[in-house]
Amino acid sequence: MITPNFKINQDPRYIHLLIKAPMAKIGETSVAFDDEMFCFHSKPYYLRLHLPGKLATQDGSEKIDWDGEKNEFVISLLKATEGEHFNDLNMLTKLLTKPNHQKNIKLNSGIEVLDQEVTEDQEDYDWYIDQSEWTEDEQKSLMGEKYGFANRYSGILSRFLDEIGDLLELKQPETTDNCERKELRLQKDKEMFDEDHYWFDLYEQKDTIKDLISFKLDWEKTTDCDSCNFNDEQIFRMKNLPKREYLLSKKEKFQLLLGLIDILFAYSYDMRTTEGEHTCESGWTIIKLSATLSWLQIHSTLPETLVTCVQRSLVHPLYRNWNLSLKVINDVYQILTKGRSFIIKCLLDVHRILNESGDLQYIFNDLYITDYCVWIQNVREETFRSLAEAMKKIEITKEMIGFDLQIIEKAAELAFNESIQ
């Protein structure tokens, strides 16, 4: 059976399902619903949804139409309570996932474990305080050190090191714990920081970088909800995401949200430096700039995460400029203020880029991005607003980066002035 593409709208009385089914057998179509459950069947399509509100009893008030021009069913179902607003009707993976009402024990074996019925994240966070590092017992498994989304994986990357060695800078992922990952990453970034490249971009590329900074991206162009609507390609990806729920501690959620900042920074940098048109190098850029992906690093606080993002952006990509990096931080802030739907759109774009790129980049989808696309659908909007507000209060200084930027810039300024005299 095929899960069709679908959209859901609502008004005070009805929810309206638009189900794309170009190969459907119209005469063999059936629709059934009861309380929060909805089922649609029309060979070769089958769709079962778990709605966030109750429907009225099946009594003939439902309406089913076929739009031959669009090859889609239009189904209108009466709400049990008129005026009730059904939340998250655009969180398609969440609607497709059957809520699990039984409490499960969390295992550390890499086996997928379902949570109790999951609605929304209800944690409050202090983004400036370390929520404590992983302990040795938490981090290790029989297969070695753990990594990936919420440290769910181990024993995987060692098989692919020859193929992804240029992308994964951590050379011994199965035996290096998170503290060592941070230390090794910072040590290598300091070694690789190129003063001449930074100097060149500061003066020789200043017009180009000025143009990149002033370029208007999607999240800066509009404030309405149209920017948060999913297109057909994004709907297709969402409905094909795995149906998972996650049993996560507050600490794990906190660290996942910091990892989200890191990934969105890398994505925003690529969007800005390609002026909204990804290139064949976009997958490489996103993985390289994200310490979460390239070093499997778990971040401790929001300031530390932003410092790491800036450090990576001044060491690895084509354009290495302080003001550009600060602009990208603002891009991440703008994305967060757009809310959950827009964040998911960005993650789905990352997912597409890595799937379509070479060099086994899809592995980072398997380890991180796919789970992020599913999990984010259950995070409260308030959490993203809190994270955005915290970002706005943080001032990243050149001293925090640790590359002697002020000394380099002063020397560059003196040399530049001498050259034009």
Coordinates of C-alpha atoms in Angstrom, one line a residue:
M1 CA 0.0 0.0 0.0
I2 CA 1.1 3.6 -0.7
T3 CA 0.7 6.4 1.7
P4 CA -0.6 9.3 -0.4
N5 CA 0.4 12.9 -0.1
F6 CA -2.1 14.8 1.9
K7 CA -2.9 18.2 3.5
I8 CA -5.4 19.1 6.2
N9 CA -7.2 22.5 6.7
Q10 CA -9.9 23.4 9.1
D11 CA -12.7 25.8 9.8
P12 CA -14.7 26.1 13.0
R13 CA -17.0 23.2 12.1
Y14 CA -15.0 20.9 9.8
I15 CA -11.6 19.5 9.0
H16 CA -10.9 19.2 5.3
L17 CA -8.5 16.6 4.0
L18 CA -7.0 16.9 0.6
I19 CA -5.6 13.5 -0.5
K20 CA -3.6 13.3 -3.7
A21 CA -4.4 9.9 -5.3
P22 CA -3.8 9.9 -9.1
M23 CA -4.0 6.1 -9.4
A24 CA -7.0 5.6 -7.1
K25 CA -9.9 3.3 -8.0
I26 CA -12.7 5.8 -7.4
G27 CA -15.4 3.1 -7.1
E28 CA -13.5 1.2 -4.5
T29 CA -12.8 4.0 -2.1
S30 CA -13.7 3.8 1.6
V31 CA -13.5 6.2 4.4
A32 CA -13.9 5.4 8.1
F33 CA -13.4 7.5 11.3
D34 CA -14.1 7.3 15.0
D35 CA -13.1 9.9 17.6
E36 CA -9.5 10.8 16.8
M37 CA -9.0 8.0 14.2
F38 CA -9.4 8.5 10.4
C39 CA -8.8 5.9 7.7
F40 CA -8.9 6.2 4.0
H41 CA -8.5 3.3 1.5
S42 CA -8.6 3.5 -2.3
K43 CA -6.3 1.0 -4.0
P44 CA -3.3 1.3 -4.1
Y45 CA -3.5 4.0 -1.3
Y46 CA -4.0 3.6 2.4
L47 CA -3.9 6.4 4.9
R48 CA -4.5 6.2 8.7
L49 CA -4.3 9.4 10.8
H50 CA -4.4 10.0 14.5
L51 CA -6.0 13.4 14.9
P52 CA -5.4 15.9 17.7
G53 CA -9.1 16.3 18.3
K54 CA -12.4 14.3 18.2
L55 CA -14.6 14.0 15.2
A56 CA -18.4 13.8 15.3
T57 CA -20.0 10.4 14.9
Q58 CA -20.1 9.0 11.4
D59 CA -23.7 9.9 10.5
G60 CA -23.7 11.1 6.9
S61 CA -22.6 14.6 7.7
E62 CA -19.2 13.9 6.1
K63 CA -18.6 15.0 2.6
I64 CA -16.4 13.2 0.0
D65 CA -15.7 14.7 -3.4
W66 CA -13.3 13.9 -6.2
D67 CA -11.4 16.6 -8.0
G68 CA -10.5 15.1 -11.4
E69 CA -8.3 18.0 -12.5
K70 CA -6.1 17.8 -9.4
N71 CA -6.4 14.0 -8.9
E72 CA -7.3 14.4 -5.3
F73 CA -10.1 13.6 -2.9
V74 CA -11.6 16.4 -0.8
I75 CA -13.0 15.0 2.4
S76 CA -14.8 17.2 5.0
L77 CA -15.4 15.8 8.5
L78 CA -17.5 17.4 11.2
K79 CA -15.8 18.2 14.5
A80 CA -17.3 16.7 17.6
T81 CA -17.1 20.2 19.2
E82 CA -17.9 23.1 17.0
G83 CA -15.2 25.8 17.3
E84 CA -12.5 23.5 18.6
H85 CA -9.1 24.2 17.1
F86 CA -7.1 21.1 16.1
N87 CA -3.4 21.8 16.7
D88 CA -0.5 20.7 14.5
L89 CA -2.5 19.6 11.5
N90 CA 0.6 20.3 9.4
M91 CA 2.8 18.0 11.5
L92 CA 2.2 15.1 9.1
T93 CA 4.6 12.6 10.6
K94 CA 3.1 13.1 14.0
L95 CA -0.4 12.5 12.6
L96 CA 0.7 9.3 11.0
T97 CA 2.3 8.0 14.2
K98 CA 0.1 5.9 16.5
P99 CA 0.4 7.2 20.0
N100 CA 1.8 4.6 22.4
H101 CA 0.0 4.7 25.7
Q102 CA 2.2 2.2 27.5
K103 CA 5.3 3.2 29.5
N104 CA 8.5 1.6 28.2
I105 CA 11.9 1.2 29.6
K106 CA 14.7 3.1 27.9
L107 CA 17.4 0.8 26.6
N108 CA 21.0 1.8 25.7
S109 CA 21.4 -0.9 23.0
G110 CA 20.6 1.2 20.0
I111 CA 17.2 -0.4 19.7
E112 CA 14.4 2.0 19.0
V113 CA 12.3 2.5 22.1
L114 CA 8.9 4.1 22.2
D115 CA 7.8 6.6 24.8
Q116 CA 4.5 7.0 26.6
E117 CA 2.0 8.9 24.6
V118 CA 3.9 11.9 23.5
T119 CA 2.2 15.3 22.9
E120 CA 4.6 18.2 23.4
D121 CA 7.8 18.9 25.1
Q122 CA 7.0 20.6 28.4
E123 CA 10.5 21.5 29.7
D124 CA 11.8 24.9 30.6
Y125 CA 15.6 25.4 30.0
D126 CA 18.3 27.7 31.2
W127 CA 20.3 28.0 28.0
Y128 CA 23.3 29.5 29.7
I129 CA 24.0 26.7 32.2
D130 CA 25.6 23.4 31.4
Q131 CA 23.1 20.6 32.0
S132 CA 26.0 18.3 32.9
E133 CA 28.1 16.2 30.5
W134 CA 27.4 12.6 29.6
T135 CA 29.0 10.3 32.2
E136 CA 31.2 7.5 31.1
D137 CA 28.4 5.0 31.8
E138 CA 25.9 6.9 29.8
Q139 CA 28.2 7.5 26.8
K140 CA 29.5 4.0 26.3
S141 CA 27.9 0.8 25.0
L142 CA 29.2 -2.6 24.2
M143 CA 29.9 -1.3 20.7
G144 CA 32.0 1.6 22.0
E145 CA 31.3 5.4 22.4
K146 CA 27.8 6.5 21.4
Y147 CA 26.8 9.3 19.0
G148 CA 24.0 10.5 16.7
F149 CA 20.6 11.8 17.7
A150 CA 20.3 11.6 21.5
N151 CA 23.3 9.2 21.5
R152 CA 21.2 6.4 20.1
Y153 CA 23.9 4.9 17.9
S154 CA 27.3 3.2 18.2
G155 CA 29.5 0.8 16.2
I156 CA 28.3 2.2 12.9
L157 CA 30.8 4.8 11.7
S158 CA 33.9 2.6 12.0
R159 CA 32.7 0.8 8.9
F160 CA 32.6 3.9 6.7
L161 CA 35.6 5.9 7.8
D162 CA 37.5 5.4 4.6
E163 CA 34.5 6.7 2.6
I164 CA 33.6 9.7 4.8
G165 CA 37.0 10.5 6.3
D166 CA 37.0 14.0 4.7
L167 CA 33.6 14.8 6.2
L168 CA 33.9 13.2 9.6
E169 CA 37.0 14.8 11.2
L170 CA 36.8 12.6 14.3
K171 CA 39.0 9.8 13.3
Q172 CA 38.2 7.4 16.1
P173 CA 34.4 7.8 16.8
E174 CA 34.0 4.5 18.6
T175 CA 36.7 5.2 21.2
T176 CA 36.6 9.0 21.7
D177 CA 34.2 10.4 24.4
N178 CA 32.5 13.8 24.1
C179 CA 35.1 15.7 26.3
E180 CA 37.9 14.5 24.0
R181 CA 35.8 15.3 20.9
K182 CA 35.5 18.9 22.0
E183 CA 39.2 19.2 22.9
L184 CA 40.4 17.6 19.6
R185 CA 38.0 19.7 17.6
L186 CA 39.1 23.0 19.1
Q187 CA 42.8 22.0 18.8
K188 CA 42.4 21.2 15.1
D189 CA 40.4 24.3 14.4
K190 CA 43.2 26.4 15.9
E191 CA 45.8 24.6 13.9
M192 CA 43.8 25.0 10.7
F193 CA 42.9 28.7 11.1
D194 CA 44.5 30.5 8.2
E195 CA 45.4 34.1 9.0
D196 CA 46.1 34.9 5.4
H197 CA 42.7 33.7 4.3
Y198 CA 41.0 35.7 7.0
W199 CA 43.1 38.7 6.1
F200 CA 42.3 38.3 2.3
D201 CA 38.5 38.1 3.0
L202 CA 38.7 41.1 5.2
Y203 CA 40.1 43.4 2.5
E204 CA 40.1 41.7 -0.9
Q205 CA 36.6 40.2 -0.6
K206 CA 34.9 42.9 1.4
D207 CA 32.6 43.9 -1.5
T208 CA 31.6 40.3 -2.1
I209 CA 31.0 39.7 1.6
K210 CA 29.0 42.9 1.9
D211 CA 26.7 41.7 -0.9
L212 CA 26.3 38.3 0.8
I213 CA 25.4 40.0 4.1
S214 CA 22.8 42.3 2.5
F215 CA 21.2 39.5 0.5
K216 CA 17.6 38.8 1.6
L217 CA 16.8 35.2 2.3
D218 CA 13.3 33.7 2.6
W219 CA 13.1 34.1 6.4
E220 CA 13.8 37.9 6.0
K221 CA 11.4 38.5 3.1
T222 CA 8.1 37.7 4.7
T223 CA 6.4 37.7 8.1
D224 CA 3.2 35.9 7.0
C225 CA 2.4 32.2 7.4
D226 CA 2.8 31.5 3.7
S227 CA 6.5 30.9 4.3
C228 CA 5.6 28.1 6.7
N229 CA 3.4 26.1 4.3
F230 CA 4.8 22.8 3.1
N231 CA 5.1 22.2 -0.7
D232 CA 4.4 18.8 -2.3
E233 CA 8.0 17.7 -2.2
Q234 CA 8.2 18.5 1.6
I235 CA 4.9 16.8 2.2
F236 CA 6.3 13.7 0.4
R237 CA 9.3 13.7 2.6
M238 CA 7.3 14.2 5.8
K239 CA 4.9 11.3 5.2
N240 CA 7.8 9.0 4.4
L241 CA 9.7 9.8 7.6
P242 CA 9.8 6.9 10.1
K243 CA 7.0 6.8 12.6
R244 CA 8.8 7.2 15.9
E245 CA 8.4 8.6 19.4
Y246 CA 11.2 9.3 21.7
L247 CA 11.8 8.7 25.4
L248 CA 14.2 11.6 26.3
S249 CA 15.5 13.1 29.5
K250 CA 15.5 16.9 30.0
K251 CA 19.3 16.9 29.5
E252 CA 19.0 15.0 26.2
K253 CA 16.3 17.4 24.9
F254 CA 18.5 20.4 26.0
Q255 CA 21.5 19.0 24.1
L256 CA 19.4 18.2 21.1
L257 CA 18.2 21.8 20.9
L258 CA 21.7 23.1 21.1
G259 CA 22.6 20.7 18.3
L260 CA 19.7 22.1 16.3
I261 CA 21.3 25.6 16.5
D262 CA 24.6 24.2 15.3
I263 CA 22.9 22.5 12.3
L264 CA 20.7 25.5 11.4
F265 CA 23.8 27.7 11.5
A266 CA 25.6 25.5 9.0
Y267 CA 22.5 25.5 6.8
S268 CA 22.0 29.2 7.0
Y269 CA 25.7 29.9 6.2
D270 CA 25.3 27.8 3.0
M271 CA 22.0 29.5 2.1
R272 CA 23.5 33.0 2.5
T273 CA 26.8 32.3 0.7
T274 CA 25.0 30.7 -2.2
E275 CA 22.3 33.4 -2.2
G276 CA 19.6 30.9 -1.7
E277 CA 20.7 28.5 -4.4
H278 CA 22.4 25.4 -3.1
T279 CA 25.4 24.0 -5.0
C280 CA 27.1 20.6 -5.3
E281 CA 29.2 21.7 -2.3
S282 CA 26.3 22.4 0.0
G283 CA 26.3 19.1 1.7
W284 CA 30.0 19.4 2.4
T285 CA 29.6 22.9 3.7
I286 CA 26.7 21.9 6.1
I287 CA 28.5 18.9 7.5
K288 CA 31.8 20.7 7.9
L289 CA 30.4 23.8 9.7
S290 CA 28.3 21.7 12.0
A291 CA 30.5 20.3 14.9
T292 CA 27.5 18.1 15.7
L293 CA 27.9 16.4 12.4
S294 CA 31.6 16.5 11.6
W295 CA 32.8 15.9 15.2
L296 CA 29.8 14.2 16.8
Q297 CA 30.1 16.9 19.4
I298 CA 27.5 17.4 22.1
H299 CA 27.2 21.0 23.2
S300 CA 26.9 22.2 26.8
T301 CA 25.5 25.7 26.7
L302 CA 24.0 28.1 24.1
P303 CA 27.0 30.6 24.3
E304 CA 29.5 27.7 23.8
T305 CA 27.4 26.4 20.8
L306 CA 27.5 29.8 19.1
V307 CA 31.2 30.2 19.7
T308 CA 31.8 26.8 18.1
C309 CA 29.7 27.8 15.1
V310 CA 31.7 31.0 14.6
Q311 CA 35.0 29.1 15.0
R312 CA 34.0 26.6 12.3
S313 CA 32.8 29.4 10.0
L314 CA 36.2 31.1 10.2
V315 CA 38.3 28.0 9.6
H316 CA 36.6 25.8 6.9
P317 CA 34.3 27.5 4.3
L318 CA 35.1 29.7 1.3
Y319 CA 34.2 33.0 3.0
R320 CA 35.6 33.6 6.4
N321 CA 34.5 36.9 7.8
W322 CA 33.5 38.0 11.3
N323 CA 30.5 40.1 10.2
L324 CA 29.3 37.4 8.0
S325 CA 29.4 34.9 10.8
L326 CA 27.4 37.3 13.1
K327 CA 24.9 37.7 10.2
V328 CA 24.4 34.0 10.1
I329 CA 23.8 33.8 13.8
N330 CA 21.0 36.4 13.2
D331 CA 19.7 34.1 10.4
V332 CA 19.3 31.3 12.9
Y333 CA 17.5 33.7 15.3
Q334 CA 15.1 34.6 12.4
I335 CA 14.4 31.0 11.6
L336 CA 13.6 30.2 15.3
T337 CA 11.2 33.2 15.4
K338 CA 9.4 31.8 12.4
G339 CA 8.4 28.7 14.4
R340 CA 8.4 25.0 14.2
S341 CA 7.0 24.6 10.7
F342 CA 9.7 26.8 9.2
I343 CA 12.4 25.0 11.2
I344 CA 11.1 21.7 9.8
K345 CA 11.3 23.1 6.3
C346 CA 14.9 23.9 6.8
L347 CA 15.7 20.4 8.2
L348 CA 13.8 18.8 5.3
D349 CA 16.0 20.8 2.9
V350 CA 19.1 19.6 4.7
H351 CA 17.8 16.1 4.5
R352 CA 17.3 16.5 0.7
I353 CA 20.7 17.9 0.2
L354 CA 22.5 15.1 2.1
N355 CA 20.4 12.4 0.4
E356 CA 21.2 13.8 -3.1
S357 CA 24.9 14.4 -2.5
G358 CA 27.6 11.9 -2.9
D359 CA 30.3 10.6 -0.5
L360 CA 27.8 8.8 1.6
Q361 CA 26.5 12.0 3.1
Y362 CA 23.2 10.3 3.7
I363 CA 24.8 8.6 6.7
F364 CA 24.4 11.9 8.6
N365 CA 20.7 11.8 7.8
D366 CA 20.5 8.4 9.3
L367 CA 22.4 9.4 12.4
Y368 CA 20.9 12.9 13.0
I369 CA 18.7 14.7 10.5
T370 CA 15.9 12.1 10.0
D371 CA 15.4 11.9 13.8
Y372 CA 15.4 15.7 14.1
C373 CA 12.7 16.0 11.4
V374 CA 10.5 13.6 13.4
W375 CA 11.2 14.8 16.9
I376 CA 10.9 18.5 16.2
Q377 CA 7.2 18.0 15.4
N378 CA 6.5 17.3 19.1
V379 CA 8.5 20.3 20.5
R380 CA 6.4 23.2 21.8
E381 CA 6.5 26.5 19.9
E382 CA 7.3 28.2 23.3
T383 CA 10.6 26.3 23.4
F384 CA 11.8 27.9 20.1
R385 CA 10.7 31.3 21.3
S386 CA 12.7 30.8 24.5
L387 CA 15.7 29.7 22.5
A388 CA 15.4 32.7 20.2
E389 CA 15.1 35.1 23.1
A390 CA 18.2 33.6 24.7
M391 CA 20.2 34.0 21.4
K392 CA 19.2 37.6 21.2
K393 CA 20.7 38.3 24.6
I394 CA 24.1 36.7 23.9
E395 CA 26.9 38.9 22.6
I396 CA 29.7 36.9 20.9
T397 CA 33.0 38.7 21.1
K398 CA 36.2 38.1 19.2
E399 CA 38.0 37.3 22.4
M400 CA 35.7 34.4 22.9
I401 CA 36.7 32.8 19.6
G402 CA 40.3 32.4 20.6
F403 CA 42.0 33.0 17.2
D404 CA 43.6 36.4 18.1
L405 CA 41.3 38.0 15.6
Q406 CA 41.9 41.5 16.9
I407 CA 45.7 41.3 16.7
I408 CA 45.4 39.9 13.1
E409 CA 42.9 42.6 12.1
K410 CA 45.2 45.3 13.5
A411 CA 48.2 43.9 11.7
A412 CA 46.2 43.7 8.5
E413 CA 45.0 47.2 8.8
L414 CA 48.6 48.5 9.3
A415 CA 49.8 46.5 6.3
F416 CA 46.9 47.6 4.1
N417 CA 47.5 51.3 5.0
E418 CA 51.2 51.0 4.2
S419 CA 50.4 49.4 0.8
I420 CA 48.3 52.3 -0.3
Q421 CA 50.7 55.0 0.8

